[in-house]
mmCIF file of C-alpha atoms in Angstrom:
data_model
loop_
_atom_site.group_PDB
_atom_site.id
_atom_site.type_symbol
_atom_site.label_atom_id
_atom_site.label_comp_id
_atom_site.label_asym_id
_atom_site.label_seq_id
_atom_site.Cartn_x
_atom_site.Cartn_y
_atom_site.Cartn_z
ATOM 1 C CA LEU A 1 28.485 -15.414 49.376
ATOM 2 C CA LYS A 2 24.937 -16.658 48.315
ATOM 3 C CA TYR A 3 21.962 -14.734 47.156
ATOM 4 C CA LYS A 4 18.787 -16.607 46.164
ATOM 5 C CA GLY A 5 20.640 -19.776 45.461
ATOM 6 C CA ILE A 6 23.364 -18.095 43.358
ATOM 7 C CA THR A 7 26.954 -18.323 44.537
ATOM 8 C CA PHE A 8 29.124 -15.239 44.056
ATOM 9 C CA THR A 9 32.826 -15.769 43.580
ATOM 10 C CA GLU A 10 35.108 -14.492 46.350
ATOM 11 C CA LYS A 11 38.439 -15.916 45.449
ATOM 12 C CA ALA A 12 40.787 -15.998 42.413
ATOM 13 C CA MET A 13 39.602 -18.459 39.754
ATOM 14 C CA ILE A 14 41.115 -19.960 36.640
ATOM 15 C CA ILE A 15 38.712 -20.016 33.677
ATOM 16 C CA LEU A 16 39.256 -21.925 30.367
ATOM 17 C CA GLY A 17 37.400 -20.477 27.386
ATOM 18 C CA LEU A 18 36.911 -22.559 24.338
ATOM 19 C CA ASP A 19 35.944 -21.662 20.688
ATOM 20 C CA PRO A 20 34.770 -24.851 18.983
ATOM 21 C CA GLY A 21 36.385 -25.935 15.759
ATOM 22 C CA LEU A 22 37.431 -29.075 14.079
ATOM 23 C CA ALA A 23 40.528 -27.703 12.032
ATOM 24 C CA THR A 24 41.273 -24.933 14.634
ATOM 25 C CA MET A 25 39.894 -24.946 18.166
ATOM 26 C CA GLY A 26 40.693 -21.734 20.095
ATOM 27 C CA PHE A 27 41.496 -21.735 23.833
ATOM 28 C CA GLY A 28 41.985 -18.846 26.245
ATOM 29 C CA VAL A 29 42.968 -19.247 29.956
ATOM 30 C CA VAL A 30 42.305 -16.317 32.270
ATOM 31 C CA GLU A 31 42.511 -15.799 35.950
ATOM 32 C CA LYS A 32 39.708 -13.825 37.564
ATOM 33 C CA LEU A 33 41.338 -12.010 40.560
ATOM 34 C CA LYS A 34 39.801 -11.263 43.885
ATOM 35 C CA ASN A 35 39.434 -7.567 42.871
ATOM 36 C CA ASP A 36 37.362 -8.739 39.802
ATOM 37 C CA ASP A 37 40.190 -7.874 37.431
ATOM 38 C CA THR A 38 41.002 -10.527 34.859
ATOM 39 C CA VAL A 39 44.376 -11.483 33.425
ATOM 40 C CA ALA A 40 45.277 -13.701 30.499
ATOM 41 C CA LEU A 41 47.456 -16.611 31.456
ATOM 42 C CA ASP A 42 47.648 -18.255 28.025
ATOM 43 C CA TYR A 43 45.808 -18.519 24.653
ATOM 44 C CA GLY A 44 46.299 -20.339 21.390
ATOM 45 C CA VAL A 45 44.773 -23.029 19.213
ATOM 46 C CA VAL A 46 44.693 -26.695 18.841
ATOM 47 C CA ASN A 47 45.043 -27.564 15.072
ATOM 48 C CA THR A 48 44.118 -30.742 13.282
ATOM 49 C CA PRO A 49 45.326 -31.629 9.806
ATOM 50 C CA LYS A 50 42.592 -31.810 7.145
ATOM 51 C CA ASN A 51 44.068 -34.870 5.576
ATOM 52 C CA GLU A 52 43.399 -36.998 8.698
ATOM 53 C CA SER A 53 40.123 -38.884 9.261
ATOM 54 C CA LEU A 54 37.455 -37.379 11.456
ATOM 55 C CA PRO A 55 37.963 -39.819 14.354
ATOM 56 C CA VAL A 56 41.690 -39.217 14.387
ATOM 57 C CA ARG A 57 41.138 -35.351 14.321
ATOM 58 C CA LEU A 58 38.610 -35.709 17.218
ATOM 59 C CA ALA A 59 41.205 -37.752 19.300
ATOM 60 C CA MET A 60 43.779 -34.935 18.556
ATOM 61 C CA LEU A 61 41.360 -32.361 19.941
ATOM 62 C CA GLU A 62 40.759 -34.405 23.089
ATOM 63 C CA GLU A 63 44.525 -34.764 23.508
ATOM 64 C CA GLY A 64 45.068 -31.039 23.117
ATOM 65 C CA ILE A 65 42.251 -30.128 25.554
ATOM 66 C CA ASN A 66 43.615 -32.609 28.128
ATOM 67 C CA ARG A 67 47.007 -31.009 27.888
ATOM 68 C CA ILE A 68 45.507 -27.557 28.528
ATOM 69 C CA LEU A 69 43.403 -28.956 31.456
ATOM 70 C CA GLU A 70 46.532 -30.669 32.976
ATOM 71 C CA LYS A 71 48.609 -27.554 32.699
ATOM 72 C CA TYR A 72 46.240 -24.846 33.981
ATOM 73 C CA LYS A 73 43.722 -26.814 36.137
ATOM 74 C CA PRO A 74 40.771 -24.462 35.407
ATOM 75 C CA GLU A 75 38.047 -24.416 37.950
ATOM 76 C CA GLU A 76 35.403 -23.459 35.416
ATOM 77 C CA ILE A 77 35.204 -23.921 31.634
ATOM 78 C CA ALA A 78 33.176 -21.797 29.227
ATOM 79 C CA VAL A 79 32.315 -22.851 25.679
ATOM 80 C CA GLU A 80 30.744 -20.871 22.848
ATOM 81 C CA GLU A 81 27.502 -22.311 21.576
ATOM 82 C CA LEU A 82 27.375 -23.175 17.868
ATOM 83 C CA PHE A 83 25.547 -20.944 15.556
ATOM 84 C CA PHE A 84 24.654 -21.820 11.922
ATOM 85 C CA SER A 85 23.309 -19.106 9.708
ATOM 86 C CA LYS A 86 23.411 -20.655 6.226
ATOM 87 C CA ASN A 87 24.983 -24.181 5.718
ATOM 88 C CA ILE A 88 24.405 -26.664 8.543
ATOM 89 C CA THR A 89 26.352 -29.351 6.568
ATOM 90 C CA THR A 90 29.640 -27.596 7.181
ATOM 91 C CA GLY A 91 28.656 -27.250 10.876
ATOM 92 C CA ILE A 92 28.356 -31.064 11.446
ATOM 93 C CA PRO A 93 32.023 -31.671 11.757
ATOM 94 C CA VAL A 94 32.282 -28.697 14.163
ATOM 95 C CA ALA A 95 29.453 -30.106 16.148
ATOM 96 C CA HIS A 96 31.420 -33.414 16.440
ATOM 97 C CA ALA A 97 34.376 -31.491 17.652
ATOM 98 C CA ARG A 98 32.322 -29.512 20.124
ATOM 99 C CA GLY A 99 30.779 -32.841 21.502
ATOM 100 C CA VAL A 100 34.387 -34.066 22.214
ATOM 101 C CA MET A 101 35.193 -30.726 23.916
ATOM 102 C CA LEU A 102 32.054 -30.896 26.139
ATOM 103 C CA LEU A 103 32.651 -34.520 27.093
ATOM 104 C CA THR A 104 36.351 -33.928 27.867
ATOM 105 C CA CYS A 105 35.558 -30.895 29.875
ATOM 106 C CA ILE A 106 32.622 -32.183 31.884
ATOM 107 C CA LYS A 107 34.624 -35.241 32.872
ATOM 108 C CA TYR A 108 37.449 -33.022 33.986
ATOM 109 C CA CYS A 109 35.672 -30.695 36.384
ATOM 110 C CA GLY A 110 31.845 -30.723 35.908
ATOM 111 C CA ARG A 111 31.750 -26.901 35.927
ATOM 112 C CA LEU A 112 30.856 -26.234 32.408
ATOM 113 C CA TYR A 113 29.052 -23.218 31.098
ATOM 114 C CA GLU A 114 27.971 -22.164 27.568
ATOM 115 C CA TYR A 115 27.277 -18.760 25.991
ATOM 116 C CA THR A 116 25.795 -17.735 22.674
ATOM 117 C CA PRO A 117 27.798 -15.449 20.411
ATOM 118 C CA ASN A 118 25.352 -12.627 21.266
ATOM 119 C CA GLN A 119 25.614 -13.090 24.902
ATOM 120 C CA ILE A 120 29.409 -12.991 24.694
ATOM 121 C CA LYS A 121 29.299 -9.755 22.648
ATOM 122 C CA GLN A 122 26.759 -8.192 25.025
ATOM 123 C CA SER A 123 28.930 -9.026 28.024
ATOM 124 C CA LEU A 124 31.997 -7.507 26.691
ATOM 125 C CA THR A 125 30.865 -4.518 24.583
ATOM 126 C CA GLY A 126 27.317 -3.898 25.754
ATOM 127 C CA TYR A 127 26.110 -4.575 22.139
ATOM 128 C CA GLY A 128 25.085 -8.048 21.068
ATOM 129 C CA LYS A 129 25.963 -7.481 17.431
ATOM 130 C CA ALA A 130 29.461 -6.124 17.865
ATOM 131 C CA ASP A 131 31.763 -7.065 15.017
ATOM 132 C CA LYS A 132 34.884 -9.189 15.134
ATOM 133 C CA VAL A 133 37.242 -6.188 15.219
ATOM 134 C CA GLN A 134 35.443 -4.518 18.024
ATOM 135 C CA MET A 135 35.533 -7.775 20.021
ATOM 136 C CA MET A 136 39.202 -8.233 19.436
ATOM 137 C CA HIS A 137 39.946 -4.686 20.599
ATOM 138 C CA VAL A 138 37.846 -5.038 23.751
ATOM 139 C CA VAL A 139 39.567 -8.386 24.611
ATOM 140 C CA THR A 140 42.951 -6.803 24.204
ATOM 141 C CA SER A 141 41.936 -3.820 26.397
ATOM 142 C CA LEU A 142 40.232 -5.801 29.160
ATOM 143 C CA LEU A 143 43.191 -8.238 29.508
ATOM 144 C CA HIS A 144 45.748 -5.337 29.161
ATOM 145 C CA LEU A 145 47.465 -7.184 26.346
ATOM 146 C CA ASN A 146 50.228 -5.357 24.169
ATOM 147 C CA LYS A 147 48.723 -6.723 21.017
ATOM 148 C CA ILE A 148 45.582 -8.253 19.656
ATOM 149 C CA PRO A 149 45.566 -12.098 20.262
ATOM 150 C CA ARG A 150 46.032 -14.102 17.141
ATOM 151 C CA PRO A 151 44.707 -16.165 15.625
ATOM 152 C CA ASP A 152 41.096 -15.073 15.654
ATOM 153 C CA ASP A 153 40.037 -18.414 17.264
ATOM 154 C CA ALA A 154 42.265 -17.640 20.250
ATOM 155 C CA ALA A 155 40.883 -14.123 20.573
ATOM 156 C CA ASP A 156 37.330 -15.643 20.418
ATOM 157 C CA ALA A 157 38.217 -18.139 23.203
ATOM 158 C CA LEU A 158 39.516 -15.411 25.401
ATOM 159 C CA ALA A 159 36.252 -13.564 24.796
ATOM 160 C CA VAL A 160 34.253 -16.594 25.968
ATOM 161 C CA ALA A 161 36.526 -16.871 29.149
ATOM 162 C CA LEU A 162 36.088 -13.054 29.827
ATOM 163 C CA CYS A 163 32.320 -13.365 29.340
ATOM 164 C CA HIS A 164 32.230 -16.075 31.839
ATOM 165 C CA ALA A 165 34.448 -14.076 34.273
ATOM 166 C CA HIS A 166 31.945 -11.172 34.024
ATOM 167 C CA THR A 167 28.896 -13.448 34.530
ATOM 168 C CA SER A 168 30.263 -16.250 36.624
ATOM 169 C CA ARG A 169 28.300 -14.929 39.768
ATOM 170 C CA PHE A 170 25.251 -16.037 37.800
ATOM 171 C CA GLY A 171 26.856 -19.439 36.937
ATOM 172 C CA LYS A 172 23.699 -21.541 37.675
ATOM 173 C CA LEU A 173 21.856 -19.690 34.904
ATOM 174 C CA PHE A 174 24.489 -20.593 32.196
ATOM 175 C CA GLY A 175 25.586 -23.974 33.392
ATOM 176 C CA ILE A 176 25.052 -27.026 31.199
ATOM 177 C CA LYS A 177 22.803 -29.417 33.047
#
């Protein structure tokens, strides 16, 4: 179904959500069903040891992402944009990690989307400044989970995937060009 150049989803779709991080990168895999309900398939984190060099840690992230891609074969991937409020120096390693994530994912399927933290919060709660606890409860509720996903990075990645599931019919607006 198309309307003004925007394709609307009509079939079930696997979506991978990623929460960037160097020490801990969150991932969440959801399936958007034909009835627009969304179910969690898996979530977790890829960790890298702090005592390793940056290049080795980046290679570990790439390997972890590739394992997730091979296992779940997502049709679309959503990534949270980076936001630095105070110290950009601590954000530089995370930016390196995000670069590896973006490169790995775009090579995999080419259907890569990014959302700001406020867009994710707005999509799930209707309020762009929702706090972390609110977000975790909404993710748990929307995915009909028995408990709040842990660690926080995994819950954040599920939120990114849910945001994309809710807005994927507007995919061209959020796609990375």
